[in-house]
Coordinates of C-alpha atoms and ligand atoms in Angstrom, one line a residue:
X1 CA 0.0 0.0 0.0
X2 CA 1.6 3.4 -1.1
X3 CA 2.1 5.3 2.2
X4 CA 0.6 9.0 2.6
X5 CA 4.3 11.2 3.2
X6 CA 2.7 12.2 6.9
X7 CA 2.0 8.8 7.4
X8 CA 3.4 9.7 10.9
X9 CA 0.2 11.5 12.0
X10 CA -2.0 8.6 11.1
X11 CA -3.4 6.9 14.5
X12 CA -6.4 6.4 16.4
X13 CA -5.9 9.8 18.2
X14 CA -7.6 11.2 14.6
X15 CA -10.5 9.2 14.6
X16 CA -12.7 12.0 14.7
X17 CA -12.6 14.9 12.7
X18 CA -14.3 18.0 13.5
X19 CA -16.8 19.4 11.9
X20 CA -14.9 22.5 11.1
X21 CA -11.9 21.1 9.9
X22 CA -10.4 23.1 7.2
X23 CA -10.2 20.9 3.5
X24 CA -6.5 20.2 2.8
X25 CA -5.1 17.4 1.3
X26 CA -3.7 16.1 4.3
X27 CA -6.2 16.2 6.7
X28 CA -8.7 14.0 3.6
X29 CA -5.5 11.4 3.9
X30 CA -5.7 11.0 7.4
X31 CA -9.2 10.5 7.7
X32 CA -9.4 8.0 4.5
X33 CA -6.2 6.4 5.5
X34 CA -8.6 5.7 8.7
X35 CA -11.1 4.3 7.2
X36 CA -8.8 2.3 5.1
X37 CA -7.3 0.7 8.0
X38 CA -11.2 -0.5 9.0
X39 CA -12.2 -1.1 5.5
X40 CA -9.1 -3.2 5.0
X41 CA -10.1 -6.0 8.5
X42 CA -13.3 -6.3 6.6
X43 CA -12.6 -7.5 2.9
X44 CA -10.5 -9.9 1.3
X45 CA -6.8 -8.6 1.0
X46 CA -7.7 -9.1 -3.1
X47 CA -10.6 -6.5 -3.0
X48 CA -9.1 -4.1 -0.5
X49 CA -6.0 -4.4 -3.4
X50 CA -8.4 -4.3 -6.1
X51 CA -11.5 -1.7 -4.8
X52 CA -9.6 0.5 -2.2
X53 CA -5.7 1.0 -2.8
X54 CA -6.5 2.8 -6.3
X55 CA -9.0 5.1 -4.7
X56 CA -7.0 8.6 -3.9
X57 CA -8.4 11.0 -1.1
X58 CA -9.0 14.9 -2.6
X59 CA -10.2 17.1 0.3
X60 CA -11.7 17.5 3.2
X61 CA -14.1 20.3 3.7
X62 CA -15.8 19.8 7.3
X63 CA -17.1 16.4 7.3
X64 CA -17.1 16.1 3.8
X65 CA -14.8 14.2 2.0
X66 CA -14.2 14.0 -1.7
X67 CA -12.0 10.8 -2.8
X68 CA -10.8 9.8 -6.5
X69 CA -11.4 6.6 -8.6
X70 CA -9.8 5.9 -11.6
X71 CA -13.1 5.6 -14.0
X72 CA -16.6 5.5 -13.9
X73 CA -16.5 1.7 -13.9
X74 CA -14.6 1.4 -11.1
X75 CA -17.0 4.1 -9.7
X76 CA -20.1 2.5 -10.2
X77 CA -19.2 -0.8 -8.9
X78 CA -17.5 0.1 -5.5
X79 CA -21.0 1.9 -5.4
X80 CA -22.7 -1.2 -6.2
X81 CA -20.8 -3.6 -4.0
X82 CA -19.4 -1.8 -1.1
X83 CA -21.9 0.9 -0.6
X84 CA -22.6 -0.4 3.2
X85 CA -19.0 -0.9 4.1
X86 CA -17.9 2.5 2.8
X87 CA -21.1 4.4 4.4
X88 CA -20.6 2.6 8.2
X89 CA -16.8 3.1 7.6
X90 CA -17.0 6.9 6.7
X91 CA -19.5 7.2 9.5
X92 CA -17.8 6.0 12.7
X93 CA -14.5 7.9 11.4
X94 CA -16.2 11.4 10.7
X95 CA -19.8 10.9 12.3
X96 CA -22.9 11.2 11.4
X97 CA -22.8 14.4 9.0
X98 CA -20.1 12.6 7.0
X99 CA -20.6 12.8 3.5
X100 CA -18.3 11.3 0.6
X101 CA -18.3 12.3 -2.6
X102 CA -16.5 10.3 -5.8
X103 CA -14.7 12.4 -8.3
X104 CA -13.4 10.6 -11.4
X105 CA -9.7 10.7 -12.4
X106 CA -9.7 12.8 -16.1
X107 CA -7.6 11.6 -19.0
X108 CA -4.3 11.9 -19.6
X109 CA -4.8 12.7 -22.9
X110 CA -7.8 14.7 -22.6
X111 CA -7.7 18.8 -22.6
X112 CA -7.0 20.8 -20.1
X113 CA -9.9 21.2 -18.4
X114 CA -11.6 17.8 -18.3
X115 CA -10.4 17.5 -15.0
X116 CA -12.5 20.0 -13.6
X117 CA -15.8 18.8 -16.5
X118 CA -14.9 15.3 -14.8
X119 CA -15.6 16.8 -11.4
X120 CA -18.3 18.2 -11.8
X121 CA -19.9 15.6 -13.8
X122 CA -19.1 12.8 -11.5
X123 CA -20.8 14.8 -9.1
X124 CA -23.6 15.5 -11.1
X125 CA -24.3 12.1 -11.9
X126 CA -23.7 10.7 -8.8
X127 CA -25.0 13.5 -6.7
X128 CA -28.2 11.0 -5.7
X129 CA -26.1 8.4 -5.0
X130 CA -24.0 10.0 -2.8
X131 CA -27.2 11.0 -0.8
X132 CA -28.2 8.0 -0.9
X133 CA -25.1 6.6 0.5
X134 CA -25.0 9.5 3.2
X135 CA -27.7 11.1 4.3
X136 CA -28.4 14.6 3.1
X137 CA -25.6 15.5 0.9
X138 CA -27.0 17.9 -2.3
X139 CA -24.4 18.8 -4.6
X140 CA -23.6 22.3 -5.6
X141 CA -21.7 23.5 -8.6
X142 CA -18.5 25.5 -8.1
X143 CA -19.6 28.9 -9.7
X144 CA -16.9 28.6 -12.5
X145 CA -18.1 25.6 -14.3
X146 CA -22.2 26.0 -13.5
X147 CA -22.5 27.0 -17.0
X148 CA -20.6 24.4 -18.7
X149 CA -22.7 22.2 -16.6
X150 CA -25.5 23.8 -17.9
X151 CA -24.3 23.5 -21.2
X152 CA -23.7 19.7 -20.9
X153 CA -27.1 19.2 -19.0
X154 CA -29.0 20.6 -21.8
X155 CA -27.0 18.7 -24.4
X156 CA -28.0 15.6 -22.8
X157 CA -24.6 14.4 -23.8
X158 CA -22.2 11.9 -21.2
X159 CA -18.8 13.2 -21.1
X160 CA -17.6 9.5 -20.2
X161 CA -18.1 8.9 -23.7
X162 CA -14.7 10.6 -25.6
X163 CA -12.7 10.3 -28.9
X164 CA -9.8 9.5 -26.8
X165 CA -11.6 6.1 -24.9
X166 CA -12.8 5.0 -28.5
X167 CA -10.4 2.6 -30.0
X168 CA -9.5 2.7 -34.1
X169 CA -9.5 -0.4 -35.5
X170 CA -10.5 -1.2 -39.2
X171 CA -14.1 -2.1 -38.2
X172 CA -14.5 1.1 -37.5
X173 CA -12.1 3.6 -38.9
X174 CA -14.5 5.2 -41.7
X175 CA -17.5 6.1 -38.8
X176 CA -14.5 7.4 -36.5
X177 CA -13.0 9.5 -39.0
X178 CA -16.0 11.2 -40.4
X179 CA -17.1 11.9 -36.7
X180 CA -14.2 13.3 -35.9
X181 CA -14.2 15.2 -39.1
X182 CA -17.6 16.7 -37.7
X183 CA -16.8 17.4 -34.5
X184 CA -13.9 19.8 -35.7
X185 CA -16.2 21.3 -38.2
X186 CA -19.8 20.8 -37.9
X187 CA -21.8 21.9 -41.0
X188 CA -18.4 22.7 -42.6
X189 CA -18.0 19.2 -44.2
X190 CA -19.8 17.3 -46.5
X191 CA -20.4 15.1 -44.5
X192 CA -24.3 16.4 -43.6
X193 CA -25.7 14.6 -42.5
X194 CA -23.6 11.8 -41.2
X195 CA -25.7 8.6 -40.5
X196 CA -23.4 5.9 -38.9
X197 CA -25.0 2.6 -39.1
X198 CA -24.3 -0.7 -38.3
X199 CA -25.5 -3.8 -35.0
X200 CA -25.9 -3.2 -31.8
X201 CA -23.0 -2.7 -29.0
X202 CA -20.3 -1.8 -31.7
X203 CA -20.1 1.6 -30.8
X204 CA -22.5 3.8 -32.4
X205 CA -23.6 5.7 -29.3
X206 CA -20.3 6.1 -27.7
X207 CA -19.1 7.6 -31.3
X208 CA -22.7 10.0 -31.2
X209 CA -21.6 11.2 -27.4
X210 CA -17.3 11.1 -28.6
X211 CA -18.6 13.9 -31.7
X212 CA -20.9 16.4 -29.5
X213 CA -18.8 16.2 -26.2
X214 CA -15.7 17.3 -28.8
X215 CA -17.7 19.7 -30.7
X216 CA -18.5 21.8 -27.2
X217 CA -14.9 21.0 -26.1
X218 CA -13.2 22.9 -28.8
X219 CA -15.8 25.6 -29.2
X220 CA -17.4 24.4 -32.6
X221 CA -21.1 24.4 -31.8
X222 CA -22.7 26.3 -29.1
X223 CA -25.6 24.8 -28.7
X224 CA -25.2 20.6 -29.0
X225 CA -28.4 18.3 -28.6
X226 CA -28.1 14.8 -28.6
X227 CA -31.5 12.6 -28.0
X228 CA -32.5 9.3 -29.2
X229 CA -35.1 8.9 -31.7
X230 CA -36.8 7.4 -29.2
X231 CA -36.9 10.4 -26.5
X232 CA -37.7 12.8 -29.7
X233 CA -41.1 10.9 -30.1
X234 CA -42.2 10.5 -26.6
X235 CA -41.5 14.4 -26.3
X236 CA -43.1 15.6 -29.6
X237 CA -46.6 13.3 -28.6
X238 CA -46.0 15.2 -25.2
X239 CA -46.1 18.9 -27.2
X240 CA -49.2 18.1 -28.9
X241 CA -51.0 17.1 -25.7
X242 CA -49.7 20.2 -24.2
X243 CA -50.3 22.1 -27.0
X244 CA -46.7 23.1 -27.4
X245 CA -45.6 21.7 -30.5
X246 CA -44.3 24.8 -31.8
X247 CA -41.5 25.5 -29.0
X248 CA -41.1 21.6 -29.1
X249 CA -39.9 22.5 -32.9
X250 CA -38.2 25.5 -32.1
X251 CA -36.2 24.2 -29.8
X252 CA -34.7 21.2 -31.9
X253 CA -34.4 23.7 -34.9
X254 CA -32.1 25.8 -33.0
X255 CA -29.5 23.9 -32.3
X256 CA -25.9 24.3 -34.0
X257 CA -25.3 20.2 -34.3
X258 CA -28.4 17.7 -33.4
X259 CA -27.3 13.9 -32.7
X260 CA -30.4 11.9 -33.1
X261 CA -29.5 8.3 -32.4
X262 CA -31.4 5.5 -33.5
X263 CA -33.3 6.2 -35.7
X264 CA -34.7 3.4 -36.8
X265 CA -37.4 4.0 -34.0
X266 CA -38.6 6.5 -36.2
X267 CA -40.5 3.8 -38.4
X268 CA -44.1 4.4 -38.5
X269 CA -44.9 7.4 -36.9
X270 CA -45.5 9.2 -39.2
X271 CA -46.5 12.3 -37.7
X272 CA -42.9 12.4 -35.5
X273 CA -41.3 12.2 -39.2
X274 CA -42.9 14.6 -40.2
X275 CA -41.7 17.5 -37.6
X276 CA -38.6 15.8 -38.1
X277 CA -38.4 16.4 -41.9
X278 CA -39.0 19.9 -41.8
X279 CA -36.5 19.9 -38.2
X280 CA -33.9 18.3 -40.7
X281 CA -34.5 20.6 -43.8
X282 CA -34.3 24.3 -41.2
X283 CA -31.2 22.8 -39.5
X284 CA -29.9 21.9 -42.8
X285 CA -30.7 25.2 -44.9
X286 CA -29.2 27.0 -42.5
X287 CA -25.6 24.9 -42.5
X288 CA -26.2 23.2 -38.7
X289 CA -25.0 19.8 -39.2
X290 CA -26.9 16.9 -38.2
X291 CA -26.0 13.1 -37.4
X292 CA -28.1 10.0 -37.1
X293 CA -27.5 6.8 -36.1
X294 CA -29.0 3.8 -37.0
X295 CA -28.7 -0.2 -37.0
X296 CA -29.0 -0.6 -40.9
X297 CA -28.1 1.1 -43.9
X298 CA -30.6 4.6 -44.3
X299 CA -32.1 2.8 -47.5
X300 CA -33.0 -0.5 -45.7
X301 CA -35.1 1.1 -43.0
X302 CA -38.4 0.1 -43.0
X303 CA -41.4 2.1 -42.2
X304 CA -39.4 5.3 -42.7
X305 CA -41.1 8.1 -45.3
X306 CA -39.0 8.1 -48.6
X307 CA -38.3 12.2 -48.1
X308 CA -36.5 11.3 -45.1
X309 CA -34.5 8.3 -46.4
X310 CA -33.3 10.2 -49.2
X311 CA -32.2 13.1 -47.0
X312 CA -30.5 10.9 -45.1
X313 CA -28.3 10.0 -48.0
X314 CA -27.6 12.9 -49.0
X315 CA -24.5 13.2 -46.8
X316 CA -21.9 10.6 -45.7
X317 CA -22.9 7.2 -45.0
X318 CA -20.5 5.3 -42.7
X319 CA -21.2 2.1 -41.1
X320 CA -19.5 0.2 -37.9
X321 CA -18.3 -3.6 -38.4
X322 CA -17.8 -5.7 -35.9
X323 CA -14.4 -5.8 -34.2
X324 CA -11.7 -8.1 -35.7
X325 CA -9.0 -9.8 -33.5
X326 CA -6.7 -7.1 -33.2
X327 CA -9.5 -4.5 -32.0
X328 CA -11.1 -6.7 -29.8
X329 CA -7.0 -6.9 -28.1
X330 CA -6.7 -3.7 -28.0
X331 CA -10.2 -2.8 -26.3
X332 CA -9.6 -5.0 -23.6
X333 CA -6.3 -4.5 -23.0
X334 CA -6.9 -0.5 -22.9
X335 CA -10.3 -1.2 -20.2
X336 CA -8.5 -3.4 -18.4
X337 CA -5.9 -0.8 -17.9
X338 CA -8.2 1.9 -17.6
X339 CA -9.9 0.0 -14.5
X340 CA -6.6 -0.4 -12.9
X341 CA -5.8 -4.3 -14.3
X342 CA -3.6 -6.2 -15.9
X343 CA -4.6 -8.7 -17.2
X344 CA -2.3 -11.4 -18.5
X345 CA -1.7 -11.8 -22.1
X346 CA -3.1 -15.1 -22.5
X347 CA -6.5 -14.4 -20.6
X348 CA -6.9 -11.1 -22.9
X349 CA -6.1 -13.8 -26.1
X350 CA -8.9 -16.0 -24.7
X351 CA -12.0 -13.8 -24.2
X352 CA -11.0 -11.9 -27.7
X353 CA -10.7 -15.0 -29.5
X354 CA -14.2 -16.5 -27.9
X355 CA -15.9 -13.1 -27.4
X356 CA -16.7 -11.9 -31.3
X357 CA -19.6 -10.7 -31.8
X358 CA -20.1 -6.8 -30.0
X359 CA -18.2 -4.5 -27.9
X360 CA -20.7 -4.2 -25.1
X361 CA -19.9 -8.3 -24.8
X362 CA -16.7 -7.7 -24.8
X363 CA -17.1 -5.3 -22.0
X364 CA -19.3 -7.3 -20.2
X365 CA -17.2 -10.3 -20.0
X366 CA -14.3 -7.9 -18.9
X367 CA -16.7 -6.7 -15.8
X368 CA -17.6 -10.1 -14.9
X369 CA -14.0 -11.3 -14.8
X370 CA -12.6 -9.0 -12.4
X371 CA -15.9 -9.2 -10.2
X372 CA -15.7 -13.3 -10.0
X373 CA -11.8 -12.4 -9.3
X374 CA -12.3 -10.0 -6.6
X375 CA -15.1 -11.6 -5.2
X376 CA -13.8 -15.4 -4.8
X377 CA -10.2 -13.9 -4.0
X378 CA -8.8 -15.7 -7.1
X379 CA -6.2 -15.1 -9.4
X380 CA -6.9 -13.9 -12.9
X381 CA -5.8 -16.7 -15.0
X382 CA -7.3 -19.1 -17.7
X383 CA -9.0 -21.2 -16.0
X384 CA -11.0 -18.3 -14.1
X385 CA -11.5 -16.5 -17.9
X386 CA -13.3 -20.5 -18.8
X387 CA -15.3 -20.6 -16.1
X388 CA -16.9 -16.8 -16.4
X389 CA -16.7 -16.9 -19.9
X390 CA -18.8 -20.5 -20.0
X391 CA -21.0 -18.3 -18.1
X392 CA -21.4 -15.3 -19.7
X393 CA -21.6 -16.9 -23.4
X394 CA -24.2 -18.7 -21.5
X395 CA -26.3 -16.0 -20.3
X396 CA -25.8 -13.8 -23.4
X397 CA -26.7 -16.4 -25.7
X398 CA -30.1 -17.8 -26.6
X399 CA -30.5 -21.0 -25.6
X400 CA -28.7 -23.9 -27.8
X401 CA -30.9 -27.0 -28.7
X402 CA -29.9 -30.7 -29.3
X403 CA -31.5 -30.0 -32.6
X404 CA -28.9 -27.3 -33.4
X405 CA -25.5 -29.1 -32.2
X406 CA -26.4 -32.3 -34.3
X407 CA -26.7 -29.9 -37.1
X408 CA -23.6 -28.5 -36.8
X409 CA -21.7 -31.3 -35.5
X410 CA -22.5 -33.4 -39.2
X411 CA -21.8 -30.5 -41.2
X412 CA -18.6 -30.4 -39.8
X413 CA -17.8 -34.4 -39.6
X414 CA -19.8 -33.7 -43.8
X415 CA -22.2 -37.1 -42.4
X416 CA -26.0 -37.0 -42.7
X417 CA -27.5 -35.6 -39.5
X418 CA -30.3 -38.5 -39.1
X419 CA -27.1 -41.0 -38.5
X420 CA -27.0 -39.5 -35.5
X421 CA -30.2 -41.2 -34.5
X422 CA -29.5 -44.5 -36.2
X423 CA -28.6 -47.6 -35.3
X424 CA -25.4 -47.6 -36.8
X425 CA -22.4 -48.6 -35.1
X426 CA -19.9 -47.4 -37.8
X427 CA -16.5 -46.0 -36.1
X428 CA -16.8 -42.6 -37.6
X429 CA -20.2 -42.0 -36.7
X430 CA -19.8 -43.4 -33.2
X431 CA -17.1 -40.7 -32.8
X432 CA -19.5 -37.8 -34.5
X433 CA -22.5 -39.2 -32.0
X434 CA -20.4 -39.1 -28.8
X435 CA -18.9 -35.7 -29.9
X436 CA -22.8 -34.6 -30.3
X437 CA -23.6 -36.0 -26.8
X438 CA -20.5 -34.2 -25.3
X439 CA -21.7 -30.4 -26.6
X440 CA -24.9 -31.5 -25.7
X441 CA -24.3 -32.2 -22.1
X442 CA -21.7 -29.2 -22.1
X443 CA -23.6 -26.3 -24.0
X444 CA -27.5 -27.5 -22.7
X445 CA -29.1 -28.2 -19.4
X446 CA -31.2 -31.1 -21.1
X447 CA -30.7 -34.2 -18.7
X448 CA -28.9 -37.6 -20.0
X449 CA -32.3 -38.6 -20.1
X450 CA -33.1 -35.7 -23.0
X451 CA -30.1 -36.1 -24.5
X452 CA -30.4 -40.0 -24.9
X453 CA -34.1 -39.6 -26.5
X454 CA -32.5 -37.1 -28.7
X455 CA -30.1 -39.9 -30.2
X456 CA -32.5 -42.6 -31.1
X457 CA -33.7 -43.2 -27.5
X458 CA -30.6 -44.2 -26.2
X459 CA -30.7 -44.7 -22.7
X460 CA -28.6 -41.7 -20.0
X461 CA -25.4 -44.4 -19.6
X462 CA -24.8 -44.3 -23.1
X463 CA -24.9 -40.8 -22.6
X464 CA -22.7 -40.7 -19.6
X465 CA -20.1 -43.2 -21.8
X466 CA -19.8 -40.7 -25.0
X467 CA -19.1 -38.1 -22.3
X468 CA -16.3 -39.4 -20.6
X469 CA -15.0 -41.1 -23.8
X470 CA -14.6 -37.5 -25.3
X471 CA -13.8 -35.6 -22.0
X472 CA -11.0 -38.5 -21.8
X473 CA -10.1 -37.7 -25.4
X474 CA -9.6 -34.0 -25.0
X475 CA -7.2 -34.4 -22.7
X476 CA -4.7 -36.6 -24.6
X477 CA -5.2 -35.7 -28.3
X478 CA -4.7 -32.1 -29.0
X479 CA -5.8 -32.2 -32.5
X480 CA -9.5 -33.4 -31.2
X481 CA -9.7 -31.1 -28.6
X482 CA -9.2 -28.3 -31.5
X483 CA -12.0 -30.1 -33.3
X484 CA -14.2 -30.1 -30.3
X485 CA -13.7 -26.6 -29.5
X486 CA -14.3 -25.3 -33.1
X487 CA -17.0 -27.0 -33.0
X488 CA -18.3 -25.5 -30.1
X489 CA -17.7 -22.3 -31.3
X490 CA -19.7 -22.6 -33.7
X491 CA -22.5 -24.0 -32.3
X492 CA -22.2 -20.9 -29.9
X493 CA -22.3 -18.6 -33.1
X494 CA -25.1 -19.9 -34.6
X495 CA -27.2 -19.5 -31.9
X496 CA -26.8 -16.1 -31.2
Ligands
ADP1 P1 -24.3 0.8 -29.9 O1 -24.8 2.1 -29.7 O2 -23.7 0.6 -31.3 O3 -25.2 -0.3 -29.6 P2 -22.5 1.5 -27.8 O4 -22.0 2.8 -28.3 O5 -23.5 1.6 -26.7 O6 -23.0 0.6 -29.0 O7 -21.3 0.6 -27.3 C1 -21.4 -0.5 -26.4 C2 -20.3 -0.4 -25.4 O8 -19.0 -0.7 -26.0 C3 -20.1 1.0 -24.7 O9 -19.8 0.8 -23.4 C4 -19.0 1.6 -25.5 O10 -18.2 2.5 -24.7 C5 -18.1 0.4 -25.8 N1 -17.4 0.6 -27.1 C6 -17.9 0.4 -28.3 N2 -17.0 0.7 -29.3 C7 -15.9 1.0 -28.6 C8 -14.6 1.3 -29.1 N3 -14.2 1.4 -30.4 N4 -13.7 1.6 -28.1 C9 -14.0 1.5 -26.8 N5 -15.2 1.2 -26.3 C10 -16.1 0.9 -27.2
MG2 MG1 -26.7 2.8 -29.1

C-alpha cells in the first residue's frame, strides 16, 4: 500500500474529525487512510487491493470528503458492491454528518480542463447516489463551471463517452474518422448529415456522445443536442397534448449540431417524421449539421417516409463492423488498464478470441472477470476467464438445442445428420455421435435422459459413456480437442 508522506500523523488519536476542519489534502488522507485501516479488517486482501488502494483521497471540507477513482466503472461498482461498508466506515471515522463524494480521475490525454468537466460531472451524476449513500448531501456547482454544466445538461450528452476512450481499429475507422471530421467542423464538411449505421453494441452511441462532447470541447457548436429517436417521439406526442408543439420545434431547430441516435425507431410514426423532416431541412438550410444513427443502412429502414431516407443519404454514410481480433486486443487491454488491471496476455487472447460478436460483450465479460476475481479472491488466469466466460456466453446467448449441435456437428464431420439417431455402429459415426452427446451435455441443461431420447432413444449411460470417452479424449489428443472446441464455437455462433 503506497504510504501518505505524513504517514506519521496517522493513528487512532484522529479518529474523529471536527466538523470544522479546514479541506486540505492532508487532513482528507488521514481520515481516508482511517477508514482504510477498518475497510481493510473487513474484505479480502484481493478487493481491499483491487477496490480500495486505487481510490485517492482529494479534500476534506468539514465532514465532507471527496476521494478519486480511476473511471466510472470502477465508480459504479464500489458503489454497487461496497456501498454499506464504505457508508458505516465513513461514518464512525467522521460521524454522522459525514458525506463522501467520488470524483473521477480525467484523462491523460484529454484537454486541459476535463479534470475540472470530470468533477463536476461525477458529481452531477452521482449526486443521488452519494445521498443516498450518506444522508443529506445535495451537490452544488463551483460557480466557474455551473455554465458548462448547464451546457452539458442541456446537451443531454455523457462526457464519459470521448474520442480518446474509443479505440480505431479497421471495423471502424471510416464512422470514427468522419465523426471526428464533424466534431472539428460541424456543418463545414460534407459530410451532412452523417448517419453511422451498423449492430448493436459496436459503438454507435459512444461515437454519437465522442462527436458532441468534442464539438463543445473545442468551441465548434454552441448549442449541442443529442436525444435518441426514441426520446424525440415520446417528447413531440408530449407537445401536442400540451399544445406546445411549436417551442417543441423551435427548440430542436435551434440547435448548432443535433445527434439523433437511433433512428430506426422512427418507423411508422408518421406524424414524429414529419416534424422531423422539416427539423432536418431548417437545420440543414441553415448549415447546422446533423448526425443520425441507426442499425441498418438509411435505405433499408423500413417504415421510414422516402423524403426522409433520401435526405439521409444525402451526406456521408459510414457504417460500424464488428471488431476483428486485433481490435477486440486492444479494447480489452486498454479497459482493463483503464480500471486499474492487468490482465495477462493469454486471458486477454482467450476472451477476444471466444468473445466476437459486439463491444458491449466484450465489455461485459471484462466486468464479470474482475468481479468473480475479486469476489472469490482468485487469481486472474485461464482457467478463471473459462469458467466466467462459459457463463457469460451462457447467459448472453439464446439457448442452444440438441436440434442445433447435431446440425452442426454433421456439417462439420460432412455425415447425414439422421445417423446421428441411427442404429449404426460405424466407427466414424460413433465418434461424431459421442462428440454430439459431449456439446450436448456441455452447452445445454437437457438431462442424460433428454439427451439420450435425442439420439435414437438411447438410454442416459450411453450418454454418460460418450461423455467421458470425449472428456477423456480432449485431454490426450490435441488435435481433437481443437476439433471439439471449433466446434463448439460454432454452435455458440449460430445461436446467437
Ligand atoms: P451501440 O450504440 O452501437 O449499440 P454502444 O456505443 O452503446 O453501442 O457501445 C457499447 C459499449 O461498447 C459501450 O460501453 C462503449 O463505450 C463500448 N465501445 C464500443 N465501441 C468502442 C470502441 N471502439 N472503443 C472503446 N469502447 C467501445
Ligand atoms: Mg446505441
Amino acid at each position: 500500500m503506497r504510504m501518505p508522506t505524513d504517514s506519521a500523523h496517522v493513528g487512532p488519536s484522529i479518529d474523529r474529525v471536527p466538523e470544522d476542519a479546514v479541506g486540505i489534502e492532508t487532513d482528507a488522507r488521514r481520515v481516508w487512510d482511517a477508514c482504510l485501516e477498518r475497510i481493510e479488517e473487513r474484505v479480502t486482501s484481493l478487493s481491499f487491493k483491487t477496490w480500495f488502494q486505487p481510490i485517492v483521497p482529494q479534500k476534506l471540507v468539514g465532514s465532507k470528503l471527496t476521494v478519486q477513482v480511476p473511471s466510472q466503472f470502477f465508480y459504479d461498482w464500489v458503489e454497487q458492491h461496497y456501498n454499506s461498508l464504505i457508508r458505516e466506515t465513513i461514518g464512525e471515522v467522521l460521524g454522522e454528518n459525514a458525506h463522501l463524494y467520488y470524483a473521477i480521475a480525467a484523462d491523460d490525454h484529454a484537454p486541459a480542463d476535463t479534470d475540472h468537466n470530470n468533477f463536476i460531472n461525477s458529481n452531477r451524476q452521482n449526486a443521488e447516489s452519494a445521498t443516498t449513500m450518506l444522508g443529506s448531501a445535495a451537490f452544488a456547482p463551483r460557480a466557474a463551471f455551473r455554465q458548462l454544466d448547464a451546457l452539458l445538461a442541456q446537451s443531454n450528452l455523457n462526457p464519459r463517452y470521448t474520442f480518446e476512450n474509443f479505440i480505431k481499429g479497421d471495423s471502424n475507422q471510416l464512422a470514427r474518422a468522419a465523426a471526428l471530421a464533424v466534431a472539428n467542423n460541424p456543418g463545414g464538411t460534407s459530410f451532412n448529415p452523417l448517419v453511422v449505421y451498423g449492430g448493436t453494441g459496436l459503438g454507435k452511441t459512444h461515437l454519437m456522445h465522442a462527436l458532441g462532447n468534442q464539438a463543445i470541447a473545442i468551441g465548434k457548436a454552441k448549442r449541442v443536442v443529442y436525444v435518441s429517436s426514441e426520446k424525440f417521439t415520446i417528447e413531440f406526442v408530449d407537445a401536442i397534448q400540451a399544445d406546445r408543439v411549436n417551442e417543441f420545434s423551435h427548440f430542436y431547430r435551434s440547435v448548432d449540431l443535433l445527434i439523433v441516435d437511433d433512428i430506426q425507431f422512427f418507423s411508422g410514426k408518421e406524424k414524429t417524421q414529419d416534424n422531423f423532416f422539416h427539423t432536418f431541412n431548417t437545420l440543414y438550410q441553415l448549415g447546422k449539421q446533423i448526425v443520425l444513427s441507426s442499425d441498418v443502412p438509411p435505405k433499408e429502414l423500413k417504415g421510414l417516409d422516402e423524403r426522409l431516407i433520401s435526405r439521409f443519404q444525402s451526406g456521408l454514410t459510414a457504417d460500424i463492423q464488428p471488431p476483428d481480433l486485433e481490435t477486440r486486443i486492444a479494447i480489452l487491454r486498454r479497459k482493463s488498464e483503464d480500471n486499474g488491471f492487468e490482465l495477462p496476455p493469454d486471458v486477454i487472447d482467450f476472451i477476444a478470441v471466444n468473445v466476437t460478436s459486439n463491444i458491449r460483450e466484450l465489455e461485459g465479460c471484462l466486468i464479470s472477470l474482475i468481479a468473480r476475481a475479486s469476489l472469490d479472491n482468485r487469481d486472474v488466469n485461464l482457467d478463471l476467464a473459462r469458467d466466467v466466460l462459459r457463463v457469460v456466453v451462457s447467459e448472453l446467448k439464446s439457448p442452444i438445442n440438441i436440434d442445433q449441435i447435431q446440425r452442426t456437428v454433421c456439417e462439420f464431420f460432412d455425415i447425414p445428420d439422421d445417423l446421428l439417431r441411427a442404429k449404426t455402429r460405424k466407427q466414424e459415426i460413433v465418434g461424431a455421435r459421442q462428440v454430439a452427446m459431449y456439446l450436448a451435455k456441455e452447452l445445454t441443461h437437457s438431462s442424460l435422459k433428454t439427451i439420450g431420447l435425442h439420439f435414437g432413444g438411447r438410454d442416459h449411460s450411453t450418454v454418460i459413456h460418450a461423455f467421458q470417452t470425449v472428456h477423456d479424449r480432449i485431454k490426450n489428443d490435441p488435435v481433437f480437442r481443437q476439433n471439439v472446441e471449433q466446434l463448439r464455437k460454432r454452435i455458440e455462433m449460430s445461436s446467437h
